[in-house]
Short mmCIF file of C-alpha atoms in Angstrom, two decimals:
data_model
loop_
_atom_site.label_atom_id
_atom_site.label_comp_id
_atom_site.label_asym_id
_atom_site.label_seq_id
_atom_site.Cartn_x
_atom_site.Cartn_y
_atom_site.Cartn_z
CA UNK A 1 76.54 161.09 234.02
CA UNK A 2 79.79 159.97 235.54
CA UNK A 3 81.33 157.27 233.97
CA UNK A 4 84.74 155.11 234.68
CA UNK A 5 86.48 155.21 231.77
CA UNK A 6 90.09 153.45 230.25
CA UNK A 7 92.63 156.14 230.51
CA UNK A 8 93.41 155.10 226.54
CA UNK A 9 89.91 155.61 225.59
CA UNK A 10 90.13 159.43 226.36
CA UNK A 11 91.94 161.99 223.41
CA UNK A 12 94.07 164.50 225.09
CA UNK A 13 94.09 166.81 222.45
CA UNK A 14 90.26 166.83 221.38
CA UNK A 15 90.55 170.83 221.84
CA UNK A 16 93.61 173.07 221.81
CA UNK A 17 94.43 173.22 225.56
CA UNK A 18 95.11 176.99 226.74
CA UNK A 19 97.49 176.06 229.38
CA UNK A 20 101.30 175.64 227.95
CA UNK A 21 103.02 174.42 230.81
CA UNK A 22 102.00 172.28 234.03
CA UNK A 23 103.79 173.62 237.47
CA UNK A 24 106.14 170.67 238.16
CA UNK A 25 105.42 171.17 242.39
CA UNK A 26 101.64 171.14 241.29
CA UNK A 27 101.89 168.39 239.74
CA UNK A 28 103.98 166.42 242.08
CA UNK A 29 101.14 167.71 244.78
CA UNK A 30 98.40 166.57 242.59
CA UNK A 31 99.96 163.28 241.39
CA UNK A 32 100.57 162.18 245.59
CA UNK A 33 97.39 163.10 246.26
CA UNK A 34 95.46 160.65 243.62
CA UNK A 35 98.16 158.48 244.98
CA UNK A 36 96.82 158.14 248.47
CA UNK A 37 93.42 159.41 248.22
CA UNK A 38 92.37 158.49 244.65
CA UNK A 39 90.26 160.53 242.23
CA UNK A 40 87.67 163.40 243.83
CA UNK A 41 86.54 164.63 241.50
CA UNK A 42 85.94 163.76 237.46
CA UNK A 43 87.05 165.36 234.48
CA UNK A 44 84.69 166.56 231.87
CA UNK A 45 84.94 164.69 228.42
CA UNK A 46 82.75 164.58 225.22
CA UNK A 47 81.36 161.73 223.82
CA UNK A 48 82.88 161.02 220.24
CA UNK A 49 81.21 157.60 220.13
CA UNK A 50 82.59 153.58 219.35
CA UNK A 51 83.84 153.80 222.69
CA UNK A 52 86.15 157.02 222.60
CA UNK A 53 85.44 160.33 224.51
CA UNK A 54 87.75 163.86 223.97
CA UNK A 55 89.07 165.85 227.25
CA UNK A 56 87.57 169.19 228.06
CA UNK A 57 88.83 169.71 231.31
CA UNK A 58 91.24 168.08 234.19
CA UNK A 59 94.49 167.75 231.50
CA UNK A 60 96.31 167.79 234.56
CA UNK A 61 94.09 164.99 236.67
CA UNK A 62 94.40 163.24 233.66
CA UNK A 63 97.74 163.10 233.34
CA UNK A 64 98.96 162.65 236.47
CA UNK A 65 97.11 159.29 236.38
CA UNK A 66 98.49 158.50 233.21
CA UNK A 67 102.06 158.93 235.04
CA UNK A 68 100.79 156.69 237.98
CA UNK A 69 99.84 153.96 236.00
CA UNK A 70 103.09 153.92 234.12
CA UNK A 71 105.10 154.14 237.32
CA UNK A 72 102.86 151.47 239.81
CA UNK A 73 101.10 149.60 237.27
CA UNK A 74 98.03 149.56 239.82
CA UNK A 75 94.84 148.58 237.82
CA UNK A 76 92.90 151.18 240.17
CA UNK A 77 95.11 154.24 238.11
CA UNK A 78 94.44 152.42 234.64
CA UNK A 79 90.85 154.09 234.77
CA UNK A 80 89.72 157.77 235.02
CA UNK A 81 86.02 158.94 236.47
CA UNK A 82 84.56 161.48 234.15
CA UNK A 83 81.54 163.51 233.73
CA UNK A 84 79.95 162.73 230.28
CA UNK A 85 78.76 166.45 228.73
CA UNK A 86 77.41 166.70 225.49
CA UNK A 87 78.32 170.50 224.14
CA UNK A 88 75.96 171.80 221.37
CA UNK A 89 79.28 173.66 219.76
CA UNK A 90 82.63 173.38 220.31
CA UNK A 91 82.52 176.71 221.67
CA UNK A 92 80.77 175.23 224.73
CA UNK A 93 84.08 172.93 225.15
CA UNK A 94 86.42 175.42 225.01
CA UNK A 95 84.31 177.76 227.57
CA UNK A 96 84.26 175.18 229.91
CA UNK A 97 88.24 174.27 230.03
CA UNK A 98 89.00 177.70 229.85
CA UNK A 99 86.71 177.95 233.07
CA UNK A 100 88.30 175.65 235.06
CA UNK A 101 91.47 176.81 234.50
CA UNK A 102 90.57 180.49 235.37
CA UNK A 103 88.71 179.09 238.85
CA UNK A 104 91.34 176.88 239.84
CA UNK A 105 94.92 177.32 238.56
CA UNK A 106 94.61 180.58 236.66
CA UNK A 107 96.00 181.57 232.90
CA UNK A 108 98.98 184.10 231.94
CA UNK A 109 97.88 186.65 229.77
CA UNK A 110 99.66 184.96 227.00
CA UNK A 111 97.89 181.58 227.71
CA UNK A 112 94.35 183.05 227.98
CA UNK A 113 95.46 185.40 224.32
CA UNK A 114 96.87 181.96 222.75
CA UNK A 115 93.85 180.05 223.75
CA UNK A 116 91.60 183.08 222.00
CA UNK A 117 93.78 183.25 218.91
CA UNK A 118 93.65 179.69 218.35
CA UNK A 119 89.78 179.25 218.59
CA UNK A 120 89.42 182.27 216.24
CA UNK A 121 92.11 180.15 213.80
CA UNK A 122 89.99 176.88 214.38
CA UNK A 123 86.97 178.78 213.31
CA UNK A 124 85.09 177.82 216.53
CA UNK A 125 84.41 181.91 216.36
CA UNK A 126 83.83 184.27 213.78
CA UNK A 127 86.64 186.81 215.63
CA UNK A 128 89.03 187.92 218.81
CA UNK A 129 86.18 190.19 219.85
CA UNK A 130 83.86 187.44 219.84
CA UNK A 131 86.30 184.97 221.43
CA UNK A 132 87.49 187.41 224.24
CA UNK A 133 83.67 187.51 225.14
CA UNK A 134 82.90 184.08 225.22
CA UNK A 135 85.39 182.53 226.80
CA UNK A 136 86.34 185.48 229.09
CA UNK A 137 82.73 186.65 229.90
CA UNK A 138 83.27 186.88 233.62
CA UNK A 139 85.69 188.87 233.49
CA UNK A 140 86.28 192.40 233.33
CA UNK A 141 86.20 195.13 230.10
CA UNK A 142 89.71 196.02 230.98
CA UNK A 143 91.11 192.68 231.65
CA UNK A 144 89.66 191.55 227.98
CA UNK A 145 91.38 194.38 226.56
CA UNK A 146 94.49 193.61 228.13
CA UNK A 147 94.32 189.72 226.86
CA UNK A 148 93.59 191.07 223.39
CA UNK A 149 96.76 193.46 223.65
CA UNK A 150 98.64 190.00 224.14
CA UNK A 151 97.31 188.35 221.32
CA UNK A 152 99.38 190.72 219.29
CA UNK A 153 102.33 188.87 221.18
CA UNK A 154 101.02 185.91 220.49
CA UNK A 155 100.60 186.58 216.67
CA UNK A 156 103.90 188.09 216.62
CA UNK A 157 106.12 185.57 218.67
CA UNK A 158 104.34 182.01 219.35
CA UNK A 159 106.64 179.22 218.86
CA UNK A 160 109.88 182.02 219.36
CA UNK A 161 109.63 182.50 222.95
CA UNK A 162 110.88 179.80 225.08
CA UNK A 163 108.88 180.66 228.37
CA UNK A 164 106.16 182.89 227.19
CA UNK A 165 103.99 181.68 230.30
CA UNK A 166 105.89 183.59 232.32
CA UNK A 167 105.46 187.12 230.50
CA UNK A 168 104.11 189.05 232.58
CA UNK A 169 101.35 192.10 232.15
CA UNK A 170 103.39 195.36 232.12
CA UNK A 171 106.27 194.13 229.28
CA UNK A 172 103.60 192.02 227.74
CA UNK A 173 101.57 195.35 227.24
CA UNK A 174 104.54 196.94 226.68
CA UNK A 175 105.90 194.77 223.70
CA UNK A 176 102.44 194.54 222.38
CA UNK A 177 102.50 198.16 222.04
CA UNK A 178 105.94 198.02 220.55
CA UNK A 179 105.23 195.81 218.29
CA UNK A 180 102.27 197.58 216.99
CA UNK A 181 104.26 200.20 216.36
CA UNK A 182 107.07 198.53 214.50
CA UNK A 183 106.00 195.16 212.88
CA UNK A 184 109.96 194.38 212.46
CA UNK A 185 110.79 194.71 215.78
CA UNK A 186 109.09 190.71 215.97
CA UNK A 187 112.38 189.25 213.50
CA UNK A 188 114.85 191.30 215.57
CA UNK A 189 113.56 189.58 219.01
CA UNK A 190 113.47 186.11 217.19
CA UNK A 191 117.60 186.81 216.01
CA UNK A 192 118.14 188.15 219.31
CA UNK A 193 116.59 184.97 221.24
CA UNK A 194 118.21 182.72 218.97
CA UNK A 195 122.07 184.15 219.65
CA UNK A 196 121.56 184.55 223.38
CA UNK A 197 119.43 181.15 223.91
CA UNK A 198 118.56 182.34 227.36
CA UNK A 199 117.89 179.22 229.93
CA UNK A 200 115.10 180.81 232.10
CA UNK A 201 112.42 183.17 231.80
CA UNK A 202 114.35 186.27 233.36
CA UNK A 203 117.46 186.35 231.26
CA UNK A 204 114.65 185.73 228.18
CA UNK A 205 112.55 188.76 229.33
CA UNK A 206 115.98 190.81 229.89
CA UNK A 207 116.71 190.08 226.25
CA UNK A 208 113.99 191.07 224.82
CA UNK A 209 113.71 194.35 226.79
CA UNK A 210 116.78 195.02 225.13
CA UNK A 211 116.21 194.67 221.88
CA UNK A 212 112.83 196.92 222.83
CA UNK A 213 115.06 199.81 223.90
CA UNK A 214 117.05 199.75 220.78
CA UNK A 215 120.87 200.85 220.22
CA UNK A 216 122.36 203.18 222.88
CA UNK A 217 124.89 205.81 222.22
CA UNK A 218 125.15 205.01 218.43
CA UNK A 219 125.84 201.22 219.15
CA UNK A 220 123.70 198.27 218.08
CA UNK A 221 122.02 196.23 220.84
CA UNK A 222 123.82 193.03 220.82
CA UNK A 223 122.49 190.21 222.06
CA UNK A 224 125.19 188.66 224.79
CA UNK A 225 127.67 185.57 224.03
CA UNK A 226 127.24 182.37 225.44
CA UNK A 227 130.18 179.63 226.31
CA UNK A 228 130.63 176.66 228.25
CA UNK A 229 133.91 177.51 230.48
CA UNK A 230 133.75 174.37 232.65
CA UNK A 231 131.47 171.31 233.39
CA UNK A 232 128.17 172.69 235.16
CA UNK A 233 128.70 176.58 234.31
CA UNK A 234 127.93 178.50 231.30
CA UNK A 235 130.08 182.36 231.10
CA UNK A 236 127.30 184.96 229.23
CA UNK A 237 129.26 188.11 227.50
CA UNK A 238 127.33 190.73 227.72
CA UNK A 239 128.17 193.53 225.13
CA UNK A 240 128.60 196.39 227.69
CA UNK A 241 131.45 194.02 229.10
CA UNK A 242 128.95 192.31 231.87
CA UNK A 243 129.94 188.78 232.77
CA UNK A 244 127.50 186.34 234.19
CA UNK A 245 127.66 182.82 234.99
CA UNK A 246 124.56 180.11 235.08
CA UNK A 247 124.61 176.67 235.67
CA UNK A 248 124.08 173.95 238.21
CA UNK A 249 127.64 174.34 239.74
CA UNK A 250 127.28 178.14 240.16
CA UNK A 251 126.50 177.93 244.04
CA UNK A 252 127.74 179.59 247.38
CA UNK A 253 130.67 177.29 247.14
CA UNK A 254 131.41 178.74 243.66
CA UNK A 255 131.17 182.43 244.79
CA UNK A 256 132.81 182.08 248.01
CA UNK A 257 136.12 180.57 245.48
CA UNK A 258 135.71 183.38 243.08
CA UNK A 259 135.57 186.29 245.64
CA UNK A 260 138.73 184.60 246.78
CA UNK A 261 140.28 184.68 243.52
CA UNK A 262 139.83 188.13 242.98
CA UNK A 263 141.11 189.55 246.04
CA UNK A 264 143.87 187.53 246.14
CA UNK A 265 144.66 188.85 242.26
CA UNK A 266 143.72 192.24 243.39
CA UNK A 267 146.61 192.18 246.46
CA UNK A 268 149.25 190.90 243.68
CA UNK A 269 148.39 193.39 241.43
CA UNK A 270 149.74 195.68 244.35
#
């Protein structure tokens, strides 16, 4: 049954959730929409009795009305409609937020591995074949072997990567394989991540490709150099002598100056 429940009288973290990371535009999307249309549709919680129910699904409904309240204090946010289930196992739980997430948002690999791994570690099943099956029985042979190639990723690197969302399926196979194949290539992306502290998923993913492809020519790969050369923009040394500059001043305005610069040096240098 549907009931209308206190948003403080719902757990957030009854289960593990399997998503890491909430799109901020989906989320700003979502949140305006409960803002002028209110709540469609419930979230699914258990019953935990005295008054207190844990989340299976709609995290991000959930949420997003927790923000509302907090920014309008509006009494009609302070509440949350949810569809009371009662699962036999916690297995059933976790089945049904990983569903919902799969339907409506969909999971990285690494998510729907993590998720897996995590149920397996919480005992809710005996193993990752078992888990892969349960929780990712709609979905294809192939595609379950490719989420349990990730959860030696997972295994290896959780809590090292910064934005391991965003790993996608061929170097996610591809490190998995790696790895696999040399169990101490995991504490040589770990020193490699820590010296370059990379600021988005990209420079991340080019980091650890690098450390994947191992020395060149007799030299060690070297993760590059970070430095703050001015207010707003960070200078990356690369140790093949690249330069690169991030940061919220490097703009148009920035490279239209630097261009500048150098021709202007180049002509001296005439």
């Amino acid at each position: 049954m549907v009931m209308e429940l206190p948003l403080e009288a719902v757990q957030l973290d009854y289960l593990m959730r399997d998503r890491i990371t909430a799109d901020p535009e989906e989320m700003r999307t979502l949140t305006e929409s409960l803002r002028l249309r209110g709540q469609q549709t419930p979230v699914e919680v258990a019953d935990l009795g005295g008054g207190r129910f844990g989340l299976i699904s709609g995290w991000r409904r959930l949420n997003a009305l927790k923000g509302l309240a907090a920014e309008t204090g509006d009494a009609r946010f302070g509440t949350v409609l949810a569809l009371v289930r009662r699962p036999g196992e916690a297995s059933e739980a976790y089945l049904a937020m990983v569903e919902e997430n799969e339907i409506r948002v969909g999971l990285s690999y690494y998510e729907r591995a993590r998720i897996a791994g995590r149920t397996v570690g919480q005992g809710v099943y005996p193993d990752a074949g078992t888990a892969l099956r349960e929780l990712f029985r709609s979905a294809s042979r192939a595609k379950r072997s490719k989420i349990r190639s990730f959860l030696t990723v997972v295994d290896a690197l959780d809590g090292t990567l910064h934005f391991p969302e965003a790993l996608g399926e061929r170097l996610g196979l591809a490190l998995a394989k790696a790895l696999e194949a040399d169990p101490s290539l995991a504490g040589r992306i770990a020193e490699a991540l820590k010296a370059a502290t990379p600021d988005n998923a990209e420079s991340e993913q080019a980091t650890i490709s690098a450390v994947m492809q191992g020395p060149k020519q007799g030299r060690a790969v070297v993760a590059p150099t970070r430095e703050r050369i001015a207010e707003g923009v960070d200078l990356a040394t690369g140790s093949d002598g690249t330069l690169t500059l991030r940061g919220k001043r490097v703009d148009a305005e920035l490279r239209a100056a630097l261009i500048t610069w150098l021709k202007q040096r180049d002509r001296t240098a005439r």
